[in-house]
Each structure stands twice: as structure tokens, then as C-alpha cells.
mmCIF file of C-alpha atoms in Angstrom:
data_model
loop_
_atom_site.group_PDB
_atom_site.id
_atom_site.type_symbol
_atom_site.label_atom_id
_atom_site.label_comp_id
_atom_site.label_asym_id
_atom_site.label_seq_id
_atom_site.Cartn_x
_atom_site.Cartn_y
_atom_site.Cartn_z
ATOM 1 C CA UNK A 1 -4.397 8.048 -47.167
ATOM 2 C CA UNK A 2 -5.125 11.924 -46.520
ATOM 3 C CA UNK A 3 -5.403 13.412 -43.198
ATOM 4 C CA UNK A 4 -9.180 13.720 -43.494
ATOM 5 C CA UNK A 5 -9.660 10.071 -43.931
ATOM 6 C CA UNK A 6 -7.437 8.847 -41.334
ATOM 7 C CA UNK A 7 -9.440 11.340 -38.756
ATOM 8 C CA UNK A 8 -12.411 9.656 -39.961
ATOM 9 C CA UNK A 9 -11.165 6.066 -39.312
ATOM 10 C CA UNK A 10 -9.372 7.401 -35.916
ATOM 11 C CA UNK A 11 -13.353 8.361 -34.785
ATOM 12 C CA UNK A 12 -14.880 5.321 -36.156
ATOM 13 C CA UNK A 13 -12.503 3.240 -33.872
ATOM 14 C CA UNK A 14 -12.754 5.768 -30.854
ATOM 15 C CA UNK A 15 -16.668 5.097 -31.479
ATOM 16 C CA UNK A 16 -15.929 1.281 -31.325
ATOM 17 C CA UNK A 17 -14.072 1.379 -28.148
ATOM 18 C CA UNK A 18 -16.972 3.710 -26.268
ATOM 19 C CA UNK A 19 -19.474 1.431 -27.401
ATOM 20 C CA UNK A 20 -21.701 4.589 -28.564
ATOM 21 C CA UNK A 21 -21.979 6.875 -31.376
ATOM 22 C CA UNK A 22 -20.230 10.300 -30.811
ATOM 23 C CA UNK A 23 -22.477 13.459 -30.501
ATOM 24 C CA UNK A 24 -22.572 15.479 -33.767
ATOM 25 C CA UNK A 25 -20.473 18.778 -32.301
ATOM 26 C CA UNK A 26 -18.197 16.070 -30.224
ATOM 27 C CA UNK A 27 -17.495 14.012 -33.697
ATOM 28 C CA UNK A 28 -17.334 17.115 -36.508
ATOM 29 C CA UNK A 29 -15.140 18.855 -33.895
ATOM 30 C CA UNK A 30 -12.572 15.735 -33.801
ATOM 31 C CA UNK A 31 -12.589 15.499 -37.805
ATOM 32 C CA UNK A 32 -12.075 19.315 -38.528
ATOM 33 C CA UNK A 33 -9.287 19.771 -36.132
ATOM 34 C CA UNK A 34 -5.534 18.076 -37.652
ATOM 35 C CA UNK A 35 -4.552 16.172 -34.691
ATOM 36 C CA UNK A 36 -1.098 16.340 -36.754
ATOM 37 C CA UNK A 37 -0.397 19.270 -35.845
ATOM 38 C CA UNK A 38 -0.483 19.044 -32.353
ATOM 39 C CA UNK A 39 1.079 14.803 -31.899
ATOM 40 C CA UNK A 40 4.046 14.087 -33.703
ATOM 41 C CA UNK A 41 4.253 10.231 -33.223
ATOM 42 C CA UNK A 42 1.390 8.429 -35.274
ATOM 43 C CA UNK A 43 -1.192 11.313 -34.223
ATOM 44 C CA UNK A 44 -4.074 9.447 -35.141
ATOM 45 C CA UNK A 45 -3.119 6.184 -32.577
ATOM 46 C CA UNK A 46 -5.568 5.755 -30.035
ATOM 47 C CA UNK A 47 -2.881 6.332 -27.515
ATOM 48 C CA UNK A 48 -1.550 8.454 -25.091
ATOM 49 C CA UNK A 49 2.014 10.399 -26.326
ATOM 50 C CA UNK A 50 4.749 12.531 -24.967
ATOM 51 C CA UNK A 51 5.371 15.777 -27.105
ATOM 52 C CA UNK A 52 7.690 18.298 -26.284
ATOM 53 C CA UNK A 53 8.225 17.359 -22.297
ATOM 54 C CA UNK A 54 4.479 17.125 -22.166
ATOM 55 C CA UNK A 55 1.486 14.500 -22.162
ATOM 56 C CA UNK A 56 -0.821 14.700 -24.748
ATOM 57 C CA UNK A 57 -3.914 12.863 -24.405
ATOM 58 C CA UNK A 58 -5.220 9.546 -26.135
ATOM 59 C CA UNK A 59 -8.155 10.932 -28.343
ATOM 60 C CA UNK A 60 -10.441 8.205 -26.632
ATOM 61 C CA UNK A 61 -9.406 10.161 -23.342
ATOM 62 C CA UNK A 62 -10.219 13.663 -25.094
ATOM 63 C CA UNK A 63 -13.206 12.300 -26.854
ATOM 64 C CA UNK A 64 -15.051 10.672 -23.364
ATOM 65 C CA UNK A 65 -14.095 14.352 -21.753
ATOM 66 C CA UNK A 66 -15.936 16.326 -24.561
ATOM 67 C CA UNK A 67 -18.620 14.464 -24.467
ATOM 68 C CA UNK A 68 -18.995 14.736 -20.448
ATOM 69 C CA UNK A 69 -18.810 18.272 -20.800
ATOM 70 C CA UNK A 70 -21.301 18.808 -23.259
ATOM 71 C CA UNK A 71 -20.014 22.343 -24.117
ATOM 72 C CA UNK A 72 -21.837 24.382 -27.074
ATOM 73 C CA UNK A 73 -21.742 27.332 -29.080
ATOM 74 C CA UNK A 74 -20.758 30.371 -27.422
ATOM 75 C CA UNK A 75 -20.012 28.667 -24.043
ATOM 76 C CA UNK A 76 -17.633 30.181 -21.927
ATOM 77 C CA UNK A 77 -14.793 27.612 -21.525
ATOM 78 C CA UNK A 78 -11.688 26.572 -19.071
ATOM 79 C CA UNK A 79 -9.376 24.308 -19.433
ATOM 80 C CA UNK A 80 -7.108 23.661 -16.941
ATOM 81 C CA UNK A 81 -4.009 21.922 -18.035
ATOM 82 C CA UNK A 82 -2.852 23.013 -22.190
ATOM 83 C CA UNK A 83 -1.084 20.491 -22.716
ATOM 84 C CA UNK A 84 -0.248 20.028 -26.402
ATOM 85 C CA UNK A 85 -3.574 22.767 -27.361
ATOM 86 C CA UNK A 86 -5.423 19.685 -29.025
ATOM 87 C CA UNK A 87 -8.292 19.804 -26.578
ATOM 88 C CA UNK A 88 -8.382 23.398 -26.662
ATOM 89 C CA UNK A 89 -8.691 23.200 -30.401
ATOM 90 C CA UNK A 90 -11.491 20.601 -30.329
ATOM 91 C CA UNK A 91 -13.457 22.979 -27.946
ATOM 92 C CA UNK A 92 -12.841 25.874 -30.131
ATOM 93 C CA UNK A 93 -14.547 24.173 -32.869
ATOM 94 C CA UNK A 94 -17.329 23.742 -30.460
ATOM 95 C CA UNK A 95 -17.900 27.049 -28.439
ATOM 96 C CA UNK A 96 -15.734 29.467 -30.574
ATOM 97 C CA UNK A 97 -11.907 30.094 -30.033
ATOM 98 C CA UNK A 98 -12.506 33.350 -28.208
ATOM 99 C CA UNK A 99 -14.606 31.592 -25.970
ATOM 100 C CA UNK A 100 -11.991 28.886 -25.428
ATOM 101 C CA UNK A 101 -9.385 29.991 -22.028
ATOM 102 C CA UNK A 102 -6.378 27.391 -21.697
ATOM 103 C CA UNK A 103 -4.164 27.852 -18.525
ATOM 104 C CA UNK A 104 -0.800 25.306 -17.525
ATOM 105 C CA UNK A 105 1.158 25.528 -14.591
ATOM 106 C CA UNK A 106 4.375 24.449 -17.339
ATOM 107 C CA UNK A 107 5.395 27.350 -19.170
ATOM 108 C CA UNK A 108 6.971 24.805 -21.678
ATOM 109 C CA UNK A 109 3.441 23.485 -22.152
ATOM 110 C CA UNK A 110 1.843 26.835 -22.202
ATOM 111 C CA UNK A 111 4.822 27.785 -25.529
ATOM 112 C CA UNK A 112 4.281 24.423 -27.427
ATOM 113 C CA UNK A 113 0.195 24.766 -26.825
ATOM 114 C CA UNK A 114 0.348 28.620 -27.957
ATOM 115 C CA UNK A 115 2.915 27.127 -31.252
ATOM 116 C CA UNK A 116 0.632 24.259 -31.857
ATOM 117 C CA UNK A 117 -3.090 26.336 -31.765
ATOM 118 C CA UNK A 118 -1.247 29.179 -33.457
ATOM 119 C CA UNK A 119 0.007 26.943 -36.509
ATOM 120 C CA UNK A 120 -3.347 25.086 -36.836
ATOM 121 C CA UNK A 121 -5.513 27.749 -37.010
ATOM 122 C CA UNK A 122 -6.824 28.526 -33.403
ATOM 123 C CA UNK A 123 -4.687 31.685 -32.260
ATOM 124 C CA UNK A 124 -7.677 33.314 -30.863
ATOM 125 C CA UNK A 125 -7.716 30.734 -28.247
ATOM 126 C CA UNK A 126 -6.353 32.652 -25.070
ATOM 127 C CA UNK A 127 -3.258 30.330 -23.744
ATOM 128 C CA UNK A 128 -1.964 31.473 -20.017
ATOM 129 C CA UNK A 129 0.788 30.436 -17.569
ATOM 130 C CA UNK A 130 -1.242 29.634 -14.293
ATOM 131 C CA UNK A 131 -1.439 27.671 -11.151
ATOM 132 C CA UNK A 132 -4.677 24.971 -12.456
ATOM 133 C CA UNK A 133 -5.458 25.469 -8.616
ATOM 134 C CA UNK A 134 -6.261 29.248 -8.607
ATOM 135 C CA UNK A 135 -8.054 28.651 -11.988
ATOM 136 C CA UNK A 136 -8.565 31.968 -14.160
ATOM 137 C CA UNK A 137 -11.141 34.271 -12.123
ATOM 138 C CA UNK A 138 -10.233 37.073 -14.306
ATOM 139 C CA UNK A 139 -12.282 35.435 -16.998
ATOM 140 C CA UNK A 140 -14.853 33.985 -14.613
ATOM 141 C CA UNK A 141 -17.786 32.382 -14.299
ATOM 142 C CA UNK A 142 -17.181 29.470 -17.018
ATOM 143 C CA UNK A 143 -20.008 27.660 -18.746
ATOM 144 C CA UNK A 144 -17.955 24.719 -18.571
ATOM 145 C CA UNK A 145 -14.784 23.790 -16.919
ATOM 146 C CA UNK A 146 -12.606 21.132 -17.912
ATOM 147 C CA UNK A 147 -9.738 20.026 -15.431
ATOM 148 C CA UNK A 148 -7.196 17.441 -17.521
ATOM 149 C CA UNK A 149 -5.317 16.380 -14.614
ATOM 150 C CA UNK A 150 -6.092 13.819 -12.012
ATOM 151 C CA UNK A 151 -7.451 14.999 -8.796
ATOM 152 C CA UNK A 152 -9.613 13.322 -5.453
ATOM 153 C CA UNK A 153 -11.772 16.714 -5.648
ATOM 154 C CA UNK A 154 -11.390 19.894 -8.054
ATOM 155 C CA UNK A 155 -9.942 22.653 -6.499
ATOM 156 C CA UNK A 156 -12.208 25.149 -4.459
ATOM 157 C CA UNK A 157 -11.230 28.249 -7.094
ATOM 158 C CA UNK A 158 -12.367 25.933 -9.877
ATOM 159 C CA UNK A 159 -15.538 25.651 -8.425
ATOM 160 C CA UNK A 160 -16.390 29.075 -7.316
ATOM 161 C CA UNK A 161 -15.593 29.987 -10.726
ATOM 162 C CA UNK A 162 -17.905 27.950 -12.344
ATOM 163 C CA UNK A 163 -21.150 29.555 -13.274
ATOM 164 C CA UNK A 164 -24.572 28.543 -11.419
ATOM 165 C CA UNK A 165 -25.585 26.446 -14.330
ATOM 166 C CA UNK A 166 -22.711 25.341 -15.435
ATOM 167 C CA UNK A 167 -20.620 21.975 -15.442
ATOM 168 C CA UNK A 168 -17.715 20.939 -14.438
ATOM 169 C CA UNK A 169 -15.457 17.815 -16.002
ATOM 170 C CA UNK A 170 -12.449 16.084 -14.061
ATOM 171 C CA UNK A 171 -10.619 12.522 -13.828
ATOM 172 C CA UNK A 172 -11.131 11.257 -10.360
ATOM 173 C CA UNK A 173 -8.727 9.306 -8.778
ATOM 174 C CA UNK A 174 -5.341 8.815 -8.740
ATOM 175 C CA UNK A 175 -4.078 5.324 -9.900
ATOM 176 C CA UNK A 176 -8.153 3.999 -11.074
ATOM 177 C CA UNK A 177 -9.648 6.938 -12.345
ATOM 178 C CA UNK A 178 -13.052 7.925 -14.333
ATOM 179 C CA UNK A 179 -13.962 11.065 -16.066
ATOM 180 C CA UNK A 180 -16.758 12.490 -13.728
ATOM 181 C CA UNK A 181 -19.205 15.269 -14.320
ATOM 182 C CA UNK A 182 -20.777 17.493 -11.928
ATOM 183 C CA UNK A 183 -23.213 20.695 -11.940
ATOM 184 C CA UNK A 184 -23.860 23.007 -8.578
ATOM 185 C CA UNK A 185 -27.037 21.603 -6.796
ATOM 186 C CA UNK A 186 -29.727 23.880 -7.240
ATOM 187 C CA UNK A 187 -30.640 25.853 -3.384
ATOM 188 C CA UNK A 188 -33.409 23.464 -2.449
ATOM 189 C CA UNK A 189 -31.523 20.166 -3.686
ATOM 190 C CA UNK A 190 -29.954 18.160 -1.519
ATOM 191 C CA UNK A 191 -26.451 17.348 -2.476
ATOM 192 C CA UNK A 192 -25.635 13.689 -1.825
ATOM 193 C CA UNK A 193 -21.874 13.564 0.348
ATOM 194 C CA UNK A 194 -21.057 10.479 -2.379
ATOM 195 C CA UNK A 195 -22.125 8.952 -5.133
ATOM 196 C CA UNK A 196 -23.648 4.820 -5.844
ATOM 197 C CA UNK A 197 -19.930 3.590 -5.243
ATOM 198 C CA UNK A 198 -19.346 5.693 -2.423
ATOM 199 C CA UNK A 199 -16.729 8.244 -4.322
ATOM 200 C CA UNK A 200 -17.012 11.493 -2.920
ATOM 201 C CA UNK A 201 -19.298 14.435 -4.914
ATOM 202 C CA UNK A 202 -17.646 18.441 -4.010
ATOM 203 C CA UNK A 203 -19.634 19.625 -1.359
ATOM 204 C CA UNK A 204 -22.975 21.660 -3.388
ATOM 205 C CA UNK A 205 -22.432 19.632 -6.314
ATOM 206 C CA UNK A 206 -24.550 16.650 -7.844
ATOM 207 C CA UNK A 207 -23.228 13.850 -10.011
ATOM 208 C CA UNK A 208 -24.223 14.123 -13.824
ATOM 209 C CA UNK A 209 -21.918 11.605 -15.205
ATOM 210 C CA UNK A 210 -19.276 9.207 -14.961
ATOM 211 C CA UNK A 211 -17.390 7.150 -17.763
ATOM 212 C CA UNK A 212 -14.051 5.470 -17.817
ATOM 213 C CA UNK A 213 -11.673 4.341 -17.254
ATOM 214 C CA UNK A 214 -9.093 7.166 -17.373
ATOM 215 C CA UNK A 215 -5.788 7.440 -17.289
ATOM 216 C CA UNK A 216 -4.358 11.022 -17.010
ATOM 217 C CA UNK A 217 -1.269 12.618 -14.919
ATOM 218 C CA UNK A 218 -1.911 13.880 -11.456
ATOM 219 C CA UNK A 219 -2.476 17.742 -11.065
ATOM 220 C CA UNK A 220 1.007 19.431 -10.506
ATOM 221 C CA UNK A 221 1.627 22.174 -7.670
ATOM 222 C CA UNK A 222 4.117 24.867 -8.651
ATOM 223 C CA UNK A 223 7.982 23.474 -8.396
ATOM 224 C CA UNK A 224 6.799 20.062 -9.642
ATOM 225 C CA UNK A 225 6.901 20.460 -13.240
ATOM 226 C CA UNK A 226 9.524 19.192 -15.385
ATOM 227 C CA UNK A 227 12.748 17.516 -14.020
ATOM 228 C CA UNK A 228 15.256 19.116 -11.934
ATOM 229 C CA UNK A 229 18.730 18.857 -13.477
ATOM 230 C CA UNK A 230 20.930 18.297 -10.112
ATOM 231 C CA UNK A 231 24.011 20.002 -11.277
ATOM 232 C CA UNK A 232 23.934 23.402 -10.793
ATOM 233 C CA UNK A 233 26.546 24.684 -13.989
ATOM 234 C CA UNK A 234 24.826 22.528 -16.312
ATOM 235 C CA UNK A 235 20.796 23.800 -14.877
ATOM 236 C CA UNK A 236 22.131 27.408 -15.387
ATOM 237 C CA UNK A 237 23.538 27.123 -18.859
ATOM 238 C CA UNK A 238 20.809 25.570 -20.101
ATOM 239 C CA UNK A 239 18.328 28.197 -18.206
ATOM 240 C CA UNK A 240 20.695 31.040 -20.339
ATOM 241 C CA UNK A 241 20.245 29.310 -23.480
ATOM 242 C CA UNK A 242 16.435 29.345 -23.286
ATOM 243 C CA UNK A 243 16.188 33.157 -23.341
ATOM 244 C CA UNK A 244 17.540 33.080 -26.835
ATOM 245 C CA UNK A 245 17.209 36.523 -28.122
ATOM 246 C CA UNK A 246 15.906 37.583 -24.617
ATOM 247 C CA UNK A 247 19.529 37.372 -23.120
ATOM 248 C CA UNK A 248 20.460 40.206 -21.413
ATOM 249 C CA UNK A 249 22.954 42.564 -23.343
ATOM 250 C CA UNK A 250 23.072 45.070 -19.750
ATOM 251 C CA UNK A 251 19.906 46.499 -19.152
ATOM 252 C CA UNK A 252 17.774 43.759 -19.356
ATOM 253 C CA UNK A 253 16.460 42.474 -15.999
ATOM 254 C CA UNK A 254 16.442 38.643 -15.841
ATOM 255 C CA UNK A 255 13.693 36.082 -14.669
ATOM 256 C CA UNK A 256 10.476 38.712 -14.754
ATOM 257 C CA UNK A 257 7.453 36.582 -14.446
ATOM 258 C CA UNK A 258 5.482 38.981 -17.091
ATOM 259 C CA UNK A 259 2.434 36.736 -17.127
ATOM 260 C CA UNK A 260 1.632 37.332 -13.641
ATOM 261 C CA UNK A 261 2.712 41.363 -14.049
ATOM 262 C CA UNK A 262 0.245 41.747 -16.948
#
């Protein structure tokens, strides 16, 4: 079976599972982009997956966040947390790749999502090392902001960066979690402090939607990422191998965080 068709069976069980019929941008955005490409272990498996020290999402996962954040052409999108790039490529195919703004507090992740968009077509998708916290205000306000890590209440920089009529798409919760939508409550709305089951709503936001359940990684602060190798000789070496053909020969200087020099 081709990779087409087993994209088209992978969204005819993802539209099983949700009980609904995917939106036309949601569902030709999942078939044109090769999930291959970006998941190494059965891609097409309605599961989660590690790749490359990093989580990439089940599709039904990615498929119940599109759909939440009900992006279209020529919005202005952020995703915090890259991850393998497959989400960022599915939004690409819905608002444009230079439209599409993909920041990871992993530089690992932020390499293997710039490799993976880059091979499958979506280099114009902008790919930065960031803390998800401080967002990307450079590139702000978003049309649509979609935060892929678990969190009680998105950041405050996420939503000041957020533009008045835009939306904004998170997993709430920690160990239970659902994929929750919210929009900034207009000046003479009154914003509700929680929602029917008494979950808290950010402070000037109003609920738009909620599906689950979820099940996606807690939001990282810097230091947390990846594991810590204890011994010190062994940490080093393999720090020294990493730089490849970015060792220093004499002149070099080591460990220059360009990303946040640029």
C-alpha cells in the first residue's frame, strides 16, 4: 500500500475515534503532508512516538488540536513546542509556511524539526530555539496560537501576544487533560473566572472549546530538557562531539548561544 492510501485510512480511523467528520482544510492538510517523514516507527499508528529524544504526537492528538484552532489561509501562526515539525507542517498546508512560526525550548528538537520540515518540503516554515514561556513577540500578534505542552494556564507572553481576535489552543491539565480553546473577551463581555466544570478560563478570555482527552508532556522550563548525564568526563565528551565540524581549531569561541544574538 502507497503512502497516500495509508494517510487516507490513518484519517478515516482518526475520524472513527472523534466520532465526527474532519473539516475539509483539517483533513486535506493531514493527507498532503507524509507523516513518514517526520515518525519513524509505523508513522501512520494512531499513537504517540519518541523520535530523536523527542515526543511526537498521536495524529488523533494533532488532529483534535487543528481542529480547535481553526486556523486558515494566511493566518499568522505559533506554535509553541516543534517537536518532530509534523504539526508545523500540517499548519503550513493550512495558513502558508511563511505564515507558520515554530519555537522549542530543546535545541535537539528545534535541529530534527528544522531536518524533518526541510526534507518534506516545508523549509519556509521559520523553526527557533526559545523559552515556549516568553513566546515569539518579535513576530507578534498571532492569529492563532497553538501551545503543545501541558499547562494549568498559558503563559502571560502567550497571551499578550495573541491578536484581539484571535485564538488560542492548549492541553489543560497535568495528569487528565483536554485540548481547550479560548479567544480574548471582547471589552464589554464579561469573562467567566471558570468554565461548566469549574476549570479555570485566563483572566480576559472566554471558553470556545474543549475536546479530549489529551495526553501531552508538561511544558519544560529552561535546564529541564533532556537528561543530565551525571558523570562529568563522559557529559563533556559527548558535548565536544556534537559540534562536529564546529570544533574549535583556536579561534573559535565555544558555547555562543547565536539564536538569542541574532
Amino acid at each position: 500500500m502507497d503512502e497516500a492510501a495509508l494517510r487516507t485510512d490513518m484519517i478515516e480511523g482518526l475520524e472513527h475515534q472523534l466520532g465526527e467528520p474532519l473539516g475539509a482544510s483539517v483533513r486535506s492538510a493531514l493527507q498532503r503532508v507524509p507523516r513518514g517523514t517526520f515518525v519513524d516507527d509505523d508513522p501512520h499508528a494512531n499513537r504517540a512516538s519518541d523520535e530523536g529524544g523527542t515526543r511526537a504526537l498521536a495524529p488523533a492528538t494533532v488532529a483534535r488540536m487543528l481542529t480547535a484552532l481553526d486556523a486558515d489561509e494566511d493566518d499568522d501562526v505559533l506554535i509553541v513546542g516543534a517537536g518532530v515539525g509534523y504539526t508545523a507542517a500540517t499548519l503550513a498546508e493550512i495558513a502558508g509556511p511563511r505564515h507558520v512560526h515554530a519555537i522549542d525550548i530543546d535545541r535537539r528538537a528545534v535541529q530534527l524539526a528544522r531536518s524533518n520540515l526541510a526534507d518534506a518540503g516545508y523549509e519556509a516554515v521559520l523553526v527557533d530555539r526559545r523559552d515556549g514561556a516568553n513566546g515569539l513577540p518579535e513576530y507578534a500578534p498571532f492569529d492563532r496560537i497553538l501551545l503543545e505542552a501541558g499547562v494549568v494556564e498559558p503563559p502571560r507572553a502567550l497571551r499578550e501576544q495573541l491578536a484581539p481576535d484571535g485564538r488560542l489552543v492548549y492541553p489543560r491539565g497535568t495528569v487528565a487533560q483536554s485540548i481547550v480553546a479560548v479567544e480574548p473577551a471582547q471589552s464589554n463581555e464579561q469573562s467567566p473566572a471558570a468554565d461548566e466544570d469549574g476549570e479555570e478560563i485566563p483572566n480576559g478570555f472566554h471558553l470556545v472549546e474543549e475536546a479530549g482527552p489529551a495526553q501531552v508532556p508538561p511544558m519544560l522550563a529552561d535546564g529541564e530538557q533532556g537528561r543530565i548525564e551525571r558523570n562529568r568526563t563522559r557529559r563533556e565528551d559527548a558535548a565536544f562531539a556534537e559540534q562536529g565540524h564546529f570544533a574549535k581549531h583556536g579561534w573559535e569561541q565555544e558555547w555562543i548561544d547565536w539564536d538569542s544574538r541574532l
